[in-house]
Amino acid sequence: QAGPVRIAYIDPLSGFMAPVGDGGLKQFEFECERINAAGGVAGGRKLEVVGLDNKLNPQESIVQLEKAIDQGIRYVAQGNGSSVASALVDAIEKHNARNPRQAVMYLNYAAVDPMFTNDKCSFWHFRFDADSDMKMSALTDYIKGLPDLKRIYIIGQDYSFGKAVADAAVKMLGTKRPDIQIVGNELHPLARVRDFSPYITKMRAAGAQAVITGNWGNDMQLLIKASSDAGFNVPYFTYYGGGLGAVAGMGKSAVGLVRQITEWHANIPDIGMDDIVRSFKAKHRELDYYYYRVKVMFDMLSKAMNDTKSVEPRDVALALEGMEIKIETGMASMRKDNHQLIQPLYISTLSENVKFDVDNTGLGFKTDIRIDGPATSMASTCQMRRPGA
Amino acid sequence: MSAKSQAALTLSKVTKNFGLAEIIRSVDLDIPAGERHAIIGPNGAGKSTLFNLISGAFPPTSGEILIDGQSVGGTPPYQINRRGLSRSFQVTNIFHNMSVYENIRCATLWALGHRYVFWRSIAGLRDVSARSEEILELIGLAPVRNSPAGLLSYADQRALEIGVTIAGGAKVILLDEPTAGMSAHETERAVNLIRKVTEGRTLIIVEHDMSVVFGLADRISVLVYGQIIASGPPAQIRADKKVKEAYLGEEAV
Amino acid sequence: MTGASTFKTLLIWLGFAVLLIVLPMVFASRTSLTLMNIIGVWVVFALAYNMLLGQSGMLSFGHAVYFGLGGYAAIHMMAAIKSQRLGIPVAALPVVGFMAGMAAGAVIGWFSCRRSGTPFAMISLGVGELIAASGLMFVSIFGGEEGVSGDRSAGPEWFGFSLGPQINVYYFIAFWVFAATLAMWAFTKTPLGRLANAVRDNPDRVAFIGYDPQRVRYLVFLISGGFAGLAGSLSAVNFEIITPEKLGALNSGAVLLMAYIGGAAVFFGPIIGAVLISLMQSMLSDFTKVWQLYLGLLFVVVVMFAPYGIGGIVAQVLNAVRKGELAEKLPGWLMGALGAIVAFGGAIMAIEMAYRVREGGRPFTAFGSAFPHTALSSWAIAAGLIALGLAIVVVAVRWRRRGSLGAALRLKEVAP
Amino acid sequence: METIVFSTLNGVLYGLLLFMLASGLTLIFSMMGVLNFAHASFYMLGAYVAFTLGSVTGFWVALILAPLVVGLFGAVVERFGLRHVHKNGHVAELLFTFGIAYLIEEIVKLIWGKNPLPYTPPPILQQPLFTLWGTHYPAFRIFMMVVAIAMFVALWALLKRTRVGLIVQASLSNPHMVGHLGHNVPLVFMGVFAVGCAMAGLAGVIGGALLVTDPAMALTLGPIVFVVVVVGGMGSLGGAFVASILIGLIQTFAVAVDASLSDLLARFGILVSNRSDLGRITLAQVAPMLPFLILVLVLIFRPRGLMGARES
Amino acid sequence: MLEVSQLHAFYGKSHILQGVDISIGGGEVVSLLGRNGVGRSTTVKAIMGEVAPRGSIRFKGWEIAGLPSHRIARLGIGYVPEHRDIFPDLTVRQNLMLGMKDARAEGRWTIQGSLDMFPNLAARAEAPAGVLSGGEKQMLTMCRTMMGDPDLVMIDEPTEGLAPLIVRQVGELIVEIARRGVAILLVEQKLSIALDISHRVYVMGHGRIVFEGTPADLKANEAVRKEWLEV
Ligand SMILES: Nc1ncnc2c1ncn2[C@@H]1O[C@H](COP(=O)(O)OP(=O)(O)OP(=O)(O)O)[C@@H](O)[C@H]1O
Ligand SMILES: Nc1ncnc2c1ncn2[C@@H]1O[C@H](COP(=O)(O)OP(=O)(O)OP(=O)(O)O)[C@@H](O)[C@H]1O
Ligand SMILES: CC(C)C[C@H](N)C(=O)O
Ligand SMILES: [Mg+2]
Ligand SMILES: [Mg+2]
């Protein structure tokens, strides 16, 4: 009974996107140890993360989910890829309906297709990252203030998240900056492109003055690398410009050009995160502390478990709904109506002379603006069905 | 040309070129049903090529080939086979990984009307089993029925080659050097076998062993450089001066 | 077929059925049910694949296409059952999968079966990549990256048999595994099945016994596609999702691996391969992070030393038993096996230690003693084991070749 | 104009990279009849070895050494593996190399880990050689083209001008007989395989620095290289060259051209709603599958490939 | 020159050669006769190293049993196999070139000389050898082996499947080979040729040599012919 509470981490641990999944796992383990060191959950029980490789494939994720359930695991975390998330939401819904006594809870830390907190919302799903619409809304607000920008190119990965980013960009720019011309709107296959130079050629030919991209993982790294190789130095508005390897790929030429929208970055001054960042770095030389939201997630999860003195997903889920805690960047609250976490967001730019760099490059991000949590909140179409209700 | 009506096989002005090389040059041949016809000629004369044309391995460049009076030029080998013409090969050409019995059994299927059947057990096809047994007896391979064909001795493989050729019960049989590589004794056995299995059918045989040719054939055609230079009963061929020069040599058998 | 052998065959099938029924009673845990369901799917797929590879000599690098399309057909049907309230029970979906796989085979085989050998293999590779890529493009059919999900608990139930509980899914799969295996086995006993063998051996000759070898290939391709589709639909029902990946090269490669390792030359070979590799996939990964390396090693070793796969070895042993030669051959075999085990042990040790060089972790432990990767001695032991094992294997092979153990141990062969 | 020039450059560059791989594969195939599935894996090894060696010796030494190491490894694979599989026929050989490909990937992961390596060209070659319309063209890319063309010439000479070529070709149909004539067939086979692998290794040294060096690099390039070899005509070096450039260009232009499939179809009078799946697809999206489309079409309509001498 | 003693060979389990003893002197023409399947081809293959031999095979004083074929060939043994193993994809000329052990090592035989001797081959010099007829292939195989300038050639059933005229040509070629001082081990079915051109004959039966002597001896020995040759 007093064994550890295990969380299955289902993400790519092999293949093209393995580095991202691997990096995430390291941070999960790090947070886990932090919670355990602070006394664990629900009366001293430990948390444990079990890494399961889904090869970035939805069906393989189901296999891994089955495997986790077979081992008696009741918490599942995943982030890399809304494609996978979609399968997991479905599968967990069905599993929980068929096996109400073994219900499983799904902690989404990065899959940001808005549908999971809208049409496809689920009682068992909680998202700790701002969805792509929330982020795009912030980005386009920012672009609104850049009157010189007239020609924008959108490029993304060909799957639901990439499409969601593109659609949101087109729609929001259309209302906020109708004068901006979208000179390209391109989707490329997910995790398959090796050389982005043809795409760069195209962007240049289209006369793009800036690029919006939701690319992540190696797709981000290679895109930026090809861009800087070709000397195509335009601003990039990104979701994951600070993600693993991206800055290493772009190098100095990208300073001042690459912007990202995140819930946090290491150079937000004086919020008391420095020690954590340093101790993570001490442990993993080649990685950076990146997923602040995972910390938030663990904090909320352990609070829910401690408050309810239960590790039963159903109890924990009910406790999480509407939970509000204070975090380093401000306040975080879990919306009850759609299970979307509301937290402050930051737009930041790649700069030199920073306290904490990225990818050991000497470069790091500096805040352009901070958006307060409530300002990011958006309407939801979610009709939450709670068990037994 | 009234003989044509009863000819089992007719070739008229058949020509075959490989690139620029003319291998078969306007060959005319009429083989009445039931005849045992031998084709002889020096190496490279085009005998195997002629067989290839007749059996559909490749189409003639020009000219016509008729089986039972119907043109077959240009049709694929399996259709020619279905018309009742079957051939053997100079180089043994059997199903090496299948048992002797399976080799024969597969060769009987089409003729017995069992086409591409996949809803009936092959073991349940009585006619097939009966025919296969019969052929197996005939070619004397019943004792080795279950060994893979590839492991048979050379002579047995040649016998199987003949067995596969005749199993479908074709009316016209083409044998390409069936006794090549056999000893005198085996050759004798093979000739007897050939005689037996082609009873009542039309046989066309290519051979270099003159004892076989003269012992077996009703009529002989001599092919030299793609042309038939002589055609007639054995005695006439043996006496033919042109043939001696081109093929048999002075001290013929 | 004689009466005795008919009876024996009957007995074997009966035993198979009983085994399928009893298995979940012995291995009742959720985990083993999950595993057995996966194995069932692979068994059907590998057998279907082997209709091509083993029985007709057609090497395909794209058979996952039919598996995947069968799966998609089933999942869309599942959705239709739910949304349109069709009166079709989900348990009958494999029929849909079969037909879809067969239809796809009919279209693709129509041009690909005109070629044989390497060109056929290459076409299958190309078509596989093409279809897999279209899978990502035609979102309304294939669902893009996220695939298409379904719900197997919809629709009418047959005799109160619902597909919700896992045990029911097991029996559903077991039923179809049995039916499909039986059907595929029976196929080998039909005229077309035999002609497929003939085409494998010597397609040119087939044309001269009245059959069109292309046609034979085509028909086998169709049927094989159908069973692959059936397997795909089983997978669809089991996982309730299917993604474009399942149409692709990895899946095609996996089934090839199973059929070959299991043994393409014997009917039951692919079953062995499917069971073994599925087990490795799910169990081995619990013990070691580098289990795929072991799988690769196994594959290479099989290709090199057991070209007829494990099924071939089994057949050889059975043959020896039947001929009463077991006593004579067993010592040599055992010795070979021993050598292989020792060498493999050494290899495992080396691999595990190599893994720890990069990733760190607790030292590799075997038989109660730990072998730290930092100690030279551990590496020496690993190398020694490999060398020793290989030496034993070499001696065993020579033993067989030279007839006596004494001769096998002599370095250079001399006149007797 | 700009687009055309750059797409051509990019296309030729990509094509030449493909050719560097295809040439070794062609060599091995035309001489040994082995369709080496592991070829791209030797390419990957080239990159990894060059990275490791290069960190000690510098890029230029690694450029020479890494292919040698990979070639040596190839020789070992031939000597202790492929040679024994040969007697079991082509399918077995193919499967063997398939297994080797799998193994190499796993071994690379074991030794170098799963993450991409920071393997980059040496600084001098990173500088732009020229700048057109504001786009830099790095010297490394031109360097790569030079190496590829040199490989083409060297290989051509080897295949056409030497007895080794004859011996190996003869051994394809009947190795025993070649041995009876006094030629050391196994040695020649081993040599050919080693040279082929070394060439793949050389391609890797360059390709790894140009693109990415990670364990998936073999898998992504492998199938395309097959396409090149088959489309060009198996065993034909000239064909491989033409096919490489062709596929390089097609793929690059498909990305560069901003057209959707419905535009294209409209040209042929076929109207597709651009709300349907088919209508939404852009040419750029189709780009990765074009090589395979070409492969299938070529195999259907001209099975011996563009310049191949014989089928299969 | 060649000294074979107690040669054994196996195919799998079957013991094909059960102690064969043969010796051939320099420039000697020796025939190896026997029924089908007694192991004559196997003997030749064992000497050539294509079948694993047991026992002793000495050539020019060296023990060659167990050497790889190419080394045996390089010591000076030529081999013309039973089934005319030409290289079908190479041209006739390339086939001949391959016969040479080194690029410029023409000895008693030259490419041109061979082509001159057989106009049929000359006409097809640049054609792939695969399209040659059976007889042409046989000629090519023999010429190709001679290009390596062996001191001993072993010819397995050269007249199989040949037209009578060509059989004569082959006979002449063999005589020509002998005339140039090359020792010959001839495996033949056609007794007349073998007896005409051989200095000595061996008769094989059941994997052993059952008779050794001159052609005249054999002609005189009815019993051996009846029992082992069935003529
Ligand atoms: N596919 C082909 N392409 C080019 N030439 C060919 C082809 N097939 C056969 N030939 C040529 O045609 C001629 C006749 O060959 P064929 O095999 O028919 O001779 P044959 O009479 O059967 O001789 P043999 O008695 O030696 O078997 C030969 O010179 C051969 O080189
Ligand atoms: N590869 C093989 N595997 C098994 N047995 C074989 C093999 N080759 C030949 N044999 C058997 O070995 C015996 C001797 O064969 P060999 O070829 O030496 O005979 P031969 O005297 O040359 O006869 P032939 O006139 O047929 O050429 C035969 O019984 C044959 O069936
Ligand atoms: C890991 C993430 C970058 C995943 C991505 N945001 C998605 O929703 O698909
Ligand atoms: Mg012929
Ligand atoms: Mg012989």
Tab-separated table of C-alpha atoms in Angstrom, chain A residues 45-291:
chain	number	residue	atom	x	y	z
A	45	ARG	CA	4.385	8.123	-0.118
A	46	LYS	CA	7.029	8.605	-2.763
A	47	LEU	CA	6.460	9.536	-6.353
A	48	GLU	CA	8.157	7.613	-9.092
A	49	VAL	CA	8.389	8.276	-12.811
A	50	VAL	CA	8.408	5.345	-15.203
A	51	GLY	CA	9.641	6.230	-18.681
A	52	LEU	CA	7.816	4.455	-21.517
A	53	ASP	CA	8.826	4.918	-25.114
A	54	ASN	CA	5.988	5.675	-27.504
A	55	LYS	CA	8.199	6.434	-30.499
A	56	LEU	CA	6.040	9.510	-31.035
A	57	ASN	CA	3.367	7.225	-32.367
A	58	PRO	CA	-0.211	7.348	-31.136
A	59	GLN	CA	-0.835	3.652	-31.471
A	60	GLU	CA	2.394	2.751	-29.772
A	61	SER	CA	1.313	5.122	-27.022
A	62	ILE	CA	-1.789	3.035	-26.516
A	63	VAL	CA	0.395	-0.029	-26.219
A	64	GLN	CA	2.480	1.748	-23.622
A	65	LEU	CA	-0.631	2.968	-21.859
A	66	GLU	CA	-1.876	-0.614	-21.673
A	67	LYS	CA	1.454	-1.599	-20.312
A	68	ALA	CA	1.336	1.080	-17.672
A	69	ILE	CA	-2.165	0.095	-16.659
A	70	ASP	CA	-1.112	-3.547	-16.535
A	71	GLN	CA	1.570	-2.561	-14.076
A	72	GLY	CA	-1.018	-0.861	-11.943
A	73	ILE	CA	0.023	2.671	-12.808
A	74	ARG	CA	-2.780	5.196	-12.476
A	75	TYR	CA	-1.139	8.406	-13.616
A	76	VAL	CA	0.000	9.061	-17.121
A	77	ALA	CA	1.990	12.047	-18.277
A	78	GLN	CA	2.650	12.987	-21.847
A	79	GLY	CA	3.484	16.089	-23.803
A	80	ASN	CA	5.247	15.530	-27.049
A	81	GLY	CA	2.707	15.713	-29.733
A	82	SER	CA	-0.963	16.505	-29.771
A	83	SER	CA	-1.301	13.559	-32.094
A	84	VAL	CA	-0.360	11.261	-29.264
A	85	ALA	CA	-2.382	13.238	-26.766
A	86	SER	CA	-5.490	12.809	-28.825
A	87	ALA	CA	-5.116	9.050	-28.820
A	88	LEU	CA	-4.411	9.001	-25.120
A	89	VAL	CA	-7.448	11.120	-24.273
A	90	ASP	CA	-9.657	8.704	-26.205
A	91	ALA	CA	-8.090	5.603	-24.814
A	92	ILE	CA	-8.189	6.808	-21.242
A	93	GLU	CA	-11.807	7.861	-21.555
A	94	LYS	CA	-12.714	4.393	-22.794
A	95	HIS	CA	-10.593	2.622	-20.252
A	96	ASN	CA	-12.027	4.586	-17.389
A	97	ALA	CA	-15.553	3.995	-18.574
A	98	ARG	CA	-14.958	0.246	-18.767
A	99	ASN	CA	-12.855	-0.010	-15.645
A	100	PRO	CA	-14.106	2.688	-13.298
A	101	ARG	CA	-12.188	1.178	-10.411
A	102	GLN	CA	-8.913	1.467	-12.211
A	103	ALA	CA	-9.451	4.925	-13.591
A	104	VAL	CA	-6.370	6.611	-14.936
A	105	MET	CA	-5.531	10.277	-14.907
A	106	TYR	CA	-3.752	12.067	-17.707
A	107	LEU	CA	-1.321	14.886	-17.004
A	108	ASN	CA	-0.652	16.798	-20.183
A	109	TYR	CA	2.392	19.000	-19.893
A	110	ALA	CA	2.914	20.114	-23.463
A	111	ALA	CA	0.392	18.926	-26.023
A	112	VAL	CA	-1.286	22.201	-26.757
A	113	ASP	CA	-3.846	21.624	-29.472
A	114	PRO	CA	-6.801	23.639	-28.099
A	115	MET	CA	-9.240	20.811	-28.714
A	116	PHE	CA	-8.259	18.954	-25.543
A	117	THR	CA	-9.768	21.716	-23.459
A	118	ASN	CA	-12.578	22.418	-25.877
A	119	ASP	CA	-14.569	19.930	-27.952
A	120	LYS	CA	-12.528	16.993	-26.857
A	121	CYS	CA	-12.186	17.852	-23.205
A	122	SER	CA	-12.170	15.078	-20.652
A	123	PHE	CA	-12.549	14.914	-16.931
A	124	TRP	CA	-9.404	12.823	-16.680
A	125	HIS	CA	-7.249	15.190	-18.667
A	126	PHE	CA	-5.454	18.193	-17.184
A	127	ARG	CA	-3.296	20.509	-19.209
A	128	PHE	CA	-0.521	22.450	-17.535
A	129	ASP	CA	0.690	24.346	-20.588
A	130	ALA	CA	-1.141	27.237	-22.234
A	131	ASP	CA	-2.846	26.043	-25.380
A	132	SER	CA	-1.694	27.153	-28.789
A	133	ASP	CA	-4.513	29.688	-29.164
A	134	MET	CA	-3.626	31.325	-25.884
A	135	LYS	CA	-0.039	31.578	-26.971
A	136	MET	CA	-0.889	32.806	-30.440
A	137	SER	CA	-3.151	35.412	-28.993
A	138	ALA	CA	-0.233	36.723	-26.962
A	139	LEU	CA	2.120	36.608	-29.928
A	140	THR	CA	-0.254	38.416	-32.237
A	141	ASP	CA	-0.887	41.072	-29.578
A	142	TYR	CA	2.819	41.610	-29.603
A	143	ILE	CA	3.019	41.713	-33.400
A	144	LYS	CA	0.270	44.299	-33.356
A	145	GLY	CA	2.874	46.635	-31.933
A	146	LEU	CA	5.348	46.125	-34.792
A	147	PRO	CA	3.995	48.320	-37.568
A	148	ASP	CA	6.934	47.722	-39.942
A	149	LEU	CA	6.100	44.061	-40.229
A	150	LYS	CA	4.095	43.520	-43.393
A	151	ARG	CA	4.929	40.125	-44.777
A	152	ILE	CA	4.802	37.030	-42.616
A	153	TYR	CA	5.528	33.415	-43.417
A	154	ILE	CA	3.981	30.604	-41.411
A	155	ILE	CA	5.636	27.200	-41.328
A	156	GLY	CA	4.717	24.267	-39.158
A	157	GLN	CA	4.617	20.558	-38.723
A	158	ASP	CA	1.907	18.732	-40.558
A	159	TYR	CA	-0.357	17.564	-37.772
A	160	SER	CA	-3.064	18.888	-35.579
A	161	PHE	CA	-0.852	21.179	-33.509
A	162	GLY	CA	0.955	22.642	-36.521
A	163	LYS	CA	-2.379	23.247	-38.178
A	164	ALA	CA	-3.828	24.752	-35.032
A	165	VAL	CA	-0.955	27.223	-34.867
A	166	ALA	CA	-1.312	28.145	-38.505
A	167	ASP	CA	-5.088	28.546	-38.308
A	168	ALA	CA	-4.855	30.645	-35.192
A	169	ALA	CA	-2.157	32.825	-36.708
A	170	VAL	CA	-4.152	33.454	-39.854
A	171	LYS	CA	-7.312	34.199	-37.949
A	172	MET	CA	-5.820	36.384	-35.266
A	173	LEU	CA	-3.533	38.322	-37.589
A	174	GLY	CA	-6.512	38.822	-39.838
A	175	THR	CA	-8.408	40.625	-37.121
A	176	LYS	CA	-5.537	42.282	-35.300
A	177	ARG	CA	-3.383	43.261	-38.272
A	178	PRO	CA	-5.372	43.030	-41.475
A	179	ASP	CA	-2.595	44.889	-43.274
A	180	ILE	CA	-0.157	42.037	-42.815
A	181	GLN	CA	0.153	39.783	-45.778
A	182	ILE	CA	0.668	36.099	-45.151
A	183	VAL	CA	3.153	35.256	-47.867
A	184	GLY	CA	3.384	31.592	-47.139
A	185	ASN	CA	1.567	29.029	-45.058
A	186	GLU	CA	3.414	25.806	-45.161
A	187	LEU	CA	3.173	22.446	-43.432
A	188	HIS	CA	6.009	19.971	-43.596
A	189	PRO	CA	5.977	16.355	-42.439
A	190	LEU	CA	6.522	15.874	-38.733
A	191	ALA	CA	9.961	14.642	-37.735
A	192	ARG	CA	11.021	13.747	-41.251
A	193	VAL	CA	12.709	16.715	-42.874
A	194	ARG	CA	16.497	16.650	-42.772
A	195	ASP	CA	17.406	19.712	-44.748
A	196	PHE	CA	15.244	22.801	-44.499
A	197	SER	CA	17.197	24.842	-47.017
A	198	PRO	CA	14.583	24.426	-49.741
A	199	TYR	CA	12.035	25.870	-47.368
A	200	ILE	CA	14.354	28.749	-46.540
A	201	THR	CA	14.816	29.457	-50.225
A	202	LYS	CA	11.104	29.622	-50.556
A	203	MET	CA	10.663	31.954	-47.624
A	204	ARG	CA	13.247	34.275	-48.996
A	205	ALA	CA	11.695	34.174	-52.421
A	206	ALA	CA	8.355	35.036	-50.902
A	207	GLY	CA	9.927	38.110	-49.370
A	208	ALA	CA	9.063	37.128	-45.834
A	209	GLN	CA	9.994	39.693	-43.190
A	210	ALA	CA	9.249	37.379	-40.313
A	211	VAL	CA	8.400	33.776	-39.658
A	212	ILE	CA	5.894	32.250	-37.293
A	213	THR	CA	6.479	28.642	-36.376
A	214	GLY	CA	5.258	26.144	-33.860
A	215	ASN	CA	8.055	23.718	-34.704
A	216	TRP	CA	9.657	21.786	-31.893
A	217	GLY	CA	12.356	19.246	-31.308
A	218	ASN	CA	14.664	18.519	-34.177
A	219	ASP	CA	12.276	20.179	-36.601
A	220	MET	CA	12.908	23.457	-34.816
A	221	GLN	CA	16.613	22.951	-34.547
A	222	LEU	CA	17.083	22.111	-38.221
A	223	LEU	CA	14.786	24.859	-39.451
A	224	ILE	CA	16.735	27.493	-37.582
A	225	LYS	CA	20.045	25.960	-38.549
A	226	ALA	CA	19.209	26.038	-42.239
A	227	SER	CA	18.007	29.585	-41.851
A	228	SER	CA	21.200	30.831	-40.280
A	229	ASP	CA	23.358	28.801	-42.672
A	230	ALA	CA	21.723	30.617	-45.540
A	231	GLY	CA	22.072	33.937	-43.839
A	232	PHE	CA	18.321	34.391	-43.779
A	233	ASN	CA	18.177	36.654	-40.773
A	234	VAL	CA	14.601	37.633	-40.060
A	235	PRO	CA	12.660	37.596	-36.808
A	236	TYR	CA	11.194	34.244	-35.843
A	237	PHE	CA	8.139	34.127	-33.641
A	238	THR	CA	8.306	30.710	-32.129
A	239	TYR	CA	6.703	28.481	-29.576
A	240	TYR	CA	9.836	26.498	-28.919
A	241	GLY	CA	12.798	28.660	-29.914
A	242	GLY	CA	14.359	27.926	-26.560
A	243	GLY	CA	13.733	24.197	-26.833
A	244	LEU	CA	16.504	21.672	-26.700
A	245	GLY	CA	19.175	22.253	-29.348
A	246	ALA	CA	17.442	25.067	-31.205
A	247	VAL	CA	19.698	27.852	-29.985
A	248	ALA	CA	22.766	25.696	-30.552
A	249	GLY	CA	21.594	25.282	-34.128
A	250	MET	CA	21.070	28.953	-34.841
A	251	GLY	CA	24.088	30.483	-33.159
A	252	LYS	CA	24.905	34.132	-32.753
A	253	SER	CA	23.270	35.284	-35.945
A	254	ALA	CA	19.877	34.754	-34.372
A	255	VAL	CA	20.420	37.118	-31.485
A	256	GLY	CA	17.659	39.639	-31.330
A	257	LEU	CA	15.679	37.780	-33.941
A	258	VAL	CA	14.292	34.668	-32.333
A	259	ARG	CA	11.408	35.175	-29.963
A	260	GLN	CA	9.506	32.619	-27.995
A	261	ILE	CA	6.300	32.464	-26.040
A	262	THR	CA	6.574	30.414	-22.874
A	263	GLU	CA	5.301	30.223	-19.343
A	264	TRP	CA	8.788	30.962	-18.055
A	265	HIS	CA	12.422	31.369	-18.947
A	266	ALA	CA	15.544	31.266	-16.867
A	267	ASN	CA	16.335	34.960	-17.003
A	268	ILE	CA	13.229	36.310	-15.364
A	269	PRO	CA	14.918	38.210	-12.576
A	270	ASP	CA	14.384	37.696	-8.891
A	271	ILE	CA	11.659	35.109	-8.768
A	272	GLY	CA	13.723	32.624	-6.826
A	273	MET	CA	14.251	30.000	-9.447
A	274	ASP	CA	18.006	30.364	-9.810
A	275	ASP	CA	18.959	27.614	-7.391
A	276	ILE	CA	16.702	25.115	-9.041
A	277	VAL	CA	18.050	26.008	-12.450
A	278	ARG	CA	21.604	25.634	-11.222
A	279	SER	CA	21.076	22.362	-9.455
A	280	PHE	CA	19.449	20.913	-12.552
A	281	LYS	CA	22.369	22.054	-14.664
A	282	ALA	CA	24.774	20.532	-12.202
A	283	LYS	CA	23.072	17.250	-12.774
A	284	HIS	CA	22.604	17.359	-16.508
A	285	ARG	CA	25.353	19.276	-18.220
A	286	GLU	CA	23.903	19.040	-21.692
A	287	LEU	CA	20.343	19.976	-20.741
A	288	ASP	CA	18.677	23.095	-19.440
A	289	TYR	CA	15.888	23.468	-16.952
A	290	TYR	CA	13.136	24.049	-19.432
A	291	TYR	CA	9.732	22.831	-18.320
